[in-house]
Amino acid sequence: MTSTLRAHNAEPYTGPSFPDDCSASPSVNFNLPLPCSLETARIKLVPLDPSIHAEPFFSAYAASPSLARYLPISTPTYPAFLSFIEDFIIADKSSVLFAIIDKTKEGHDAPLAGIIGLLKSSPQNRTIEIGPVIILPAFQRTFVSSNAIGALLRYLLDTPAQGGVGFRRVQWTANTENRASVRAAERMGFRLEGVERWSWCLPPGKEGKAVDGGRGSALGRDSAVLAVCWDDWESGGRELVENLINRL
């Protein structure tokens, strides 16, 4: 059985039906069919449950201010972080946030390795963006990032017959100053397409570009735009990602 989403003047989106589809859960509220977990041998992605994951993630995040340097939003307090989850993720059906669980440490004190999200999901156009991606310091330079990103790429770019949702384009955007983020995307098969200038008005305290009078006082940000598309995926992209997932 498949699920169908329709849009005016667009081919209806027909995707898979997962037996454990949690997309309609009030804490998820996502516009694509979504299994309750996406897994590799070493990590598991589960929709972020604020009552379970928010406090341990924010405690580790707040202890490492450098994690927030290039993010175009500001959540300096725990209530602000909860508001971000509720108002900008759960309230927006085109977005979902996952907790990254390190399965190799399940049963230990700190299996939560970070968060990763999906934004701007368009079933009609079969396009989506990965972000934010925040890997906590204890799990950086390990298999966690490649496995988390790889699990999402499998879900997004594999066809329904292969267990995915059959999307055509997966986008990644990053502050142009954040070379580590651009390199991480390129390593996973994303191709740099260009720069979207003045893409964000930044909150106070963020580094950015000044603008002249009459256009607001907030500093601005340029964003590097990268993407991996279905034809990239079918022309070696899947094999690249599988090799990175399984790399020791």
XYZ file of N, CA and C in Angstrom, residues 15-149:
405
model
N 4.405 7.615 -2.094
C 5.562 7.087 -1.388
C 5.222 5.801 -0.674
N 6.149 5.313 0.112
C 5.925 4.038 0.805
C 4.999 4.198 1.999
N 4.477 3.102 2.465
C 3.785 3.059 3.749
C 4.606 2.173 4.685
N 5.089 2.766 5.778
C 5.878 2.010 6.741
C 4.949 1.452 7.824
N 5.112 0.185 8.200
C 4.244 -0.387 9.242
C 4.284 0.398 10.541
N 5.435 1.000 10.840
C 5.589 1.747 12.092
C 5.628 3.253 11.841
N 4.887 3.708 10.821
C 4.892 5.124 10.445
C 4.507 5.998 11.638
N 5.407 6.938 11.995
C 5.137 7.822 13.130
C 4.966 9.271 12.691
N 4.815 9.512 11.378
C 4.791 10.891 10.875
C 3.630 11.706 11.428
N 2.517 11.044 11.773
C 1.349 11.765 12.277
C 1.359 11.941 13.792
N 2.377 11.422 14.460
C 2.469 11.606 15.903
C 2.529 13.092 16.238
N 1.833 13.548 17.287
C 1.847 14.983 17.621
C 3.244 15.549 17.849
N 4.183 14.726 18.306
C 5.539 15.215 18.547
C 6.412 15.154 17.296
N 5.855 14.637 16.184
C 6.602 14.552 14.923
C 5.978 15.466 13.882
N 4.723 15.193 13.483
C 3.968 16.081 12.596
C 4.717 16.371 11.298
N 5.105 15.313 10.583
C 5.931 15.439 9.382
C 5.106 15.096 8.149
N 5.429 15.718 6.999
C 4.615 15.538 5.805
C 5.064 14.394 4.894
N 5.932 13.523 5.397
C 6.337 12.322 4.672
C 6.124 11.096 5.542
N 5.829 9.943 4.931
C 5.847 8.713 5.718
C 7.214 8.535 6.380
N 7.219 8.153 7.649
C 8.467 8.096 8.402
C 8.447 6.931 9.369
N 9.383 5.980 9.237
C 9.450 4.910 10.230
C 9.902 5.461 11.575
N 9.633 4.708 12.642
C 9.945 5.215 13.981
C 11.433 5.249 14.255
N 12.250 4.605 13.421
C 13.700 4.733 13.538
C 14.342 4.477 12.187
N 15.465 5.139 11.965
C 16.320 4.922 10.788
C 17.663 4.479 11.338
N 18.169 3.350 10.852
C 19.333 2.766 11.513
C 20.418 2.320 10.539
N 21.646 2.364 11.048
C 22.759 1.625 10.475
C 23.199 0.637 11.562
N 24.279 -0.074 11.324
C 24.751 -1.018 12.340
C 25.200 -0.308 13.606
N 25.557 0.999 13.484
C 26.176 1.662 14.640
C 25.404 2.849 15.197
N 24.436 3.379 14.454
C 23.640 4.490 14.997
C 22.168 4.250 14.726
N 21.364 4.961 15.474
C 19.913 4.939 15.282
C 19.414 6.370 15.345
N 18.575 6.753 14.376
C 17.910 8.050 14.395
C 16.463 7.837 14.813
N 16.040 8.551 15.847
C 14.646 8.497 16.283
C 14.129 9.927 16.356
N 12.865 10.157 15.972
C 12.330 11.511 16.108
C 12.544 12.042 17.517
N 13.056 13.254 17.591
C 13.407 13.822 18.893
C 12.159 14.008 19.736
N 12.178 13.441 20.911
C 11.108 13.595 21.891
C 11.617 14.572 22.951
N 11.040 15.780 23.002
C 11.560 16.767 23.968
C 11.610 16.258 25.399
N 10.660 15.420 25.779
C 10.626 14.945 27.163
C 11.756 13.973 27.472
N 12.370 13.400 26.432
C 13.455 12.434 26.626
C 14.808 13.010 26.244
N 14.870 13.675 25.105
C 16.159 14.027 24.516
C 16.586 15.484 24.719
N 15.639 16.378 24.939
C 15.977 17.808 24.918
C 16.964 18.189 26.018
N 16.713 17.774 27.247
C 17.576 18.210 28.357
C 18.996 17.653 28.243
N 19.189 16.343 28.000
C 20.569 15.864 27.884
C 21.303 16.456 26.697
N 20.587 16.674 25.583
C 21.267 17.300 24.451
C 21.658 18.733 24.793
N 20.717 19.516 25.338
C 21.023 20.930 25.580
C 22.125 21.089 26.604
N 22.187 20.232 27.595
C 23.245 20.334 28.600
C 24.621 20.195 27.963
N 24.771 19.217 27.062
C 26.056 19.029 26.390
C 26.318 20.136 25.375
N 25.281 20.563 24.689
C 25.390 21.634 23.684
C 25.804 22.952 24.337
N 25.160 23.297 25.434
C 25.455 24.570 26.100
C 26.857 24.585 26.687
N 27.402 23.419 26.995
C 28.752 23.346 27.546
C 29.826 23.520 26.486
N 29.439 23.564 25.216
C 30.397 23.714 24.105
C 29.917 24.835 23.189
N 30.145 26.105 23.568
C 29.612 27.233 22.796
C 30.028 27.249 21.333
N 31.154 26.632 20.997
C 31.598 26.646 19.596
C 30.620 25.921 18.680
N 29.798 25.023 19.222
C 28.825 24.308 18.397
C 27.820 25.259 17.756
N 27.568 26.383 18.401
C 26.544 27.319 17.920
C 27.102 28.404 17.014
N 28.414 28.433 16.806
C 29.033 29.571 16.134
C 28.406 29.894 14.784
N 28.191 28.891 13.952
C 27.738 29.148 12.588
C 26.242 28.933 12.398
N 25.529 28.569 13.448
C 24.089 28.383 13.306
C 23.402 29.738 13.122
N 22.412 29.819 12.239
C 21.756 31.111 11.985
C 20.636 31.414 12.970
N 20.500 30.621 14.006
C 19.508 30.835 15.052
C 20.226 30.887 16.387
N 19.520 31.350 17.391
C 20.106 31.443 18.725
C 19.155 30.822 19.734
N 19.653 29.846 20.495
C 18.865 29.228 21.575
C 19.743 29.200 22.833
N 19.963 30.361 23.443
C 20.934 30.439 24.546
C 20.463 29.815 25.844
N 19.167 29.562 25.981
C 18.638 28.986 27.214
C 17.838 27.732 26.880
N 17.632 26.909 27.896
C 16.852 25.692 27.684
C 15.419 26.008 27.246
N 14.734 26.976 27.865
C 13.388 27.320 27.363
C 13.411 27.788 25.908
N 14.449 28.527 25.510
C 14.538 28.960 24.111
C 14.718 27.767 23.183
N 15.487 26.775 23.623
C 15.670 25.573 22.810
C 14.355 24.814 22.680
N 13.609 24.683 23.770
C 12.311 24.017 23.705
C 11.356 24.767 22.781
N 11.394 26.091 22.822
C 10.539 26.882 21.934
C 10.919 26.665 20.473
N 12.212 26.559 20.192
C 12.660 26.264 18.829
C 12.079 24.935 18.352
N 12.147 23.914 19.185
C 11.615 22.604 18.805
C 10.111 22.699 18.531
N 9.390 23.333 19.430
C 7.930 23.380 19.311
C 7.473 24.294 18.179
N 8.054 25.494 18.085
C 7.540 26.522 17.182
C 8.096 26.436 15.767
N 9.305 25.919 15.621
C 9.934 25.927 14.305
C 10.118 24.530 13.710
N 10.019 23.492 14.525
C 10.159 22.127 14.002
C 8.806 21.413 14.031
N 8.270 21.168 15.203
C 7.029 20.400 15.299
C 5.862 21.129 14.641
N 5.819 22.443 14.762
C 4.708 23.204 14.169
C 4.798 23.297 12.649
N 5.921 22.949 12.079
C 6.136 23.032 10.627
C 6.166 21.615 10.056
N 5.147 21.250 9.286
C 5.042 19.883 8.785
C 6.149 19.526 7.790
N 6.894 20.510 7.318
C 7.992 20.219 6.381
C 9.311 19.963 7.099
N 9.276 19.906 8.441
C 10.505 19.748 9.224
C 10.358 18.630 10.242
N 11.488 17.994 10.542
C 11.522 17.005 11.613
C 12.933 16.976 12.179
N 13.048 16.701 13.458
C 14.338 16.659 14.137
C 14.523 15.267 14.729
N 15.745 14.732 14.586
C 16.059 13.401 15.101
C 17.115 13.483 16.194
N 16.993 12.609 17.171
C 18.077 12.345 18.105
C 18.956 11.259 17.495
N 20.277 11.441 17.585
C 21.230 10.449 17.090
C 21.679 9.602 18.272
N 21.405 8.321 18.201
C 21.770 7.398 19.272
C 22.949 6.551 18.815
N 24.009 6.550 19.587
C 25.172 5.705 19.309
C 24.878 4.303 19.827
N 24.566 3.379 18.918
C 24.197 2.020 19.325
C 25.362 1.265 19.953
N 26.599 1.668 19.658
C 27.745 0.980 20.256
C 27.877 1.304 21.734
N 27.180 2.360 22.192
C 27.244 2.742 23.600
C 25.902 2.602 24.299
N 24.927 1.978 23.666
C 23.643 1.781 24.319
C 23.839 1.025 25.632
N 23.169 1.492 26.652
C 23.339 0.909 27.972
C 24.349 1.667 28.811
N 25.135 2.578 28.174
C 26.065 3.414 28.920
C 25.360 4.715 29.311
N 26.093 5.637 29.889
C 25.484 6.852 30.408
C 25.103 7.859 29.334
N 25.796 7.857 28.195
C 25.592 8.942 27.235
C 25.479 8.445 25.803
N 24.388 7.733 25.460
C 24.253 7.273 24.078
C 23.802 8.356 23.106
N 23.323 9.497 23.616
C 22.864 10.567 22.724
C 24.075 11.278 22.131
N 24.249 11.155 20.810
C 25.452 11.674 20.151
C 25.249 13.024 19.491
N 23.996 13.472 19.364
C 23.731 14.749 18.722
C 22.331 14.772 18.157
N 22.091 15.757 17.290
C 20.808 15.863 16.603
C 21.054 16.115 15.123
N 20.087 15.721 14.320
C 20.130 15.974 12.887
C 18.691 16.177 12.426
N 18.486 17.054 11.461
C 17.124 17.377 11.066
C 16.906 17.360 9.575
N 15.636 17.449 9.211
C 15.209 17.636 7.828
C 14.339 18.879 7.768
N 14.556 19.700 6.738
C 13.853 20.965 6.573
C 13.312 21.082 5.151
N 12.282 21.905 4.985
C 11.783 22.296 3.657
C 11.388 21.082 2.814
N 10.759 20.104 3.435
C 10.323 18.925 2.695
C 9.195 19.282 1.740
N 9.390 18.989 0.466
C 8.369 19.224 -0.558
C 8.075 17.906 -1.260
N 7.064 17.154 -0.802
C 6.737 15.904 -1.486
C 6.368 16.111 -2.946
N 5.725 17.247 -3.261
C 5.312 17.499 -4.635
C 6.520 17.635 -5.562
N 7.569 18.306 -5.098
C 8.775 18.489 -5.903
C 9.849 17.462 -5.598
N 9.604 16.643 -4.573
C 10.543 15.598 -4.145
C 11.918 16.201 -3.802
N 11.878 17.284 -3.031
C 13.101 17.954 -2.587
C 13.046 18.164 -1.081
N 14.234 18.275 -0.476
C 14.320 18.434 0.976
C 15.720 18.918 1.318
N 15.900 19.405 2.532
C 17.217 19.853 3.006
C 17.566 19.137 4.308
N 18.816 18.730 4.440
C 19.308 18.180 5.700
C 19.845 19.320 6.558
N 19.419 19.380 7.793
C 19.907 20.386 8.727
C 18.897 20.593 9.849
N 19.320 21.044 10.993
C 20.714 21.226 11.388
C 21.396 19.891 11.654
N 22.720 19.907 11.646
C 23.513 18.736 12.018
C 24.442 19.167 13.151
N 24.202 18.663 14.347
C 25.014 19.031 15.506
C 25.485 17.743 16.178
N 26.763 17.458 16.032
C 27.367 16.288 16.661
C 28.079 16.756 17.929
N 27.742 16.154 19.046
C 28.345 16.568 20.316
C 29.828 16.229 20.348
N 30.617 17.017 21.084
C 32.086 16.881 21.022
C 32.611 15.469 21.237
N 32.043 14.719 22.149
C 32.553 13.372 22.444
C 32.404 12.421 21.264
N 31.568 12.790 20.288
C 31.289 11.902 19.163
C 31.807 12.452 17.830
N 32.489 13.588 17.884
C 33.057 14.144 16.660
C 34.281 13.344 16.224
N 34.539 13.363 14.927
C 35.650 12.605 14.325
C 35.515 11.101 14.593
N 34.277 10.643 14.594
C 33.981 9.215 14.695
C 33.071 8.857 13.530
N 32.491 7.688 13.592
C 31.564 7.211 12.568
C 30.193 7.871 12.659
N 29.914 8.643 13.708
C 28.558 9.111 13.984
C 28.030 10.003 12.863
N 28.797 11.005 12.450
C 28.320 11.933 11.436
C 28.024 11.238 10.115
N 28.968 10.442 9.610
C 28.763 9.783 8.318
C 27.597 8.799 8.381
N 27.420 8.123 9.504
C 26.318 7.174 9.622
C 24.973 7.886 9.720
N 24.911 8.989 10.459
C 23.648 9.723 10.596
C 23.231 10.334 9.263
N 24.175 10.994 8.598
C 23.863 11.581 7.287
C 23.531 10.486 6.285
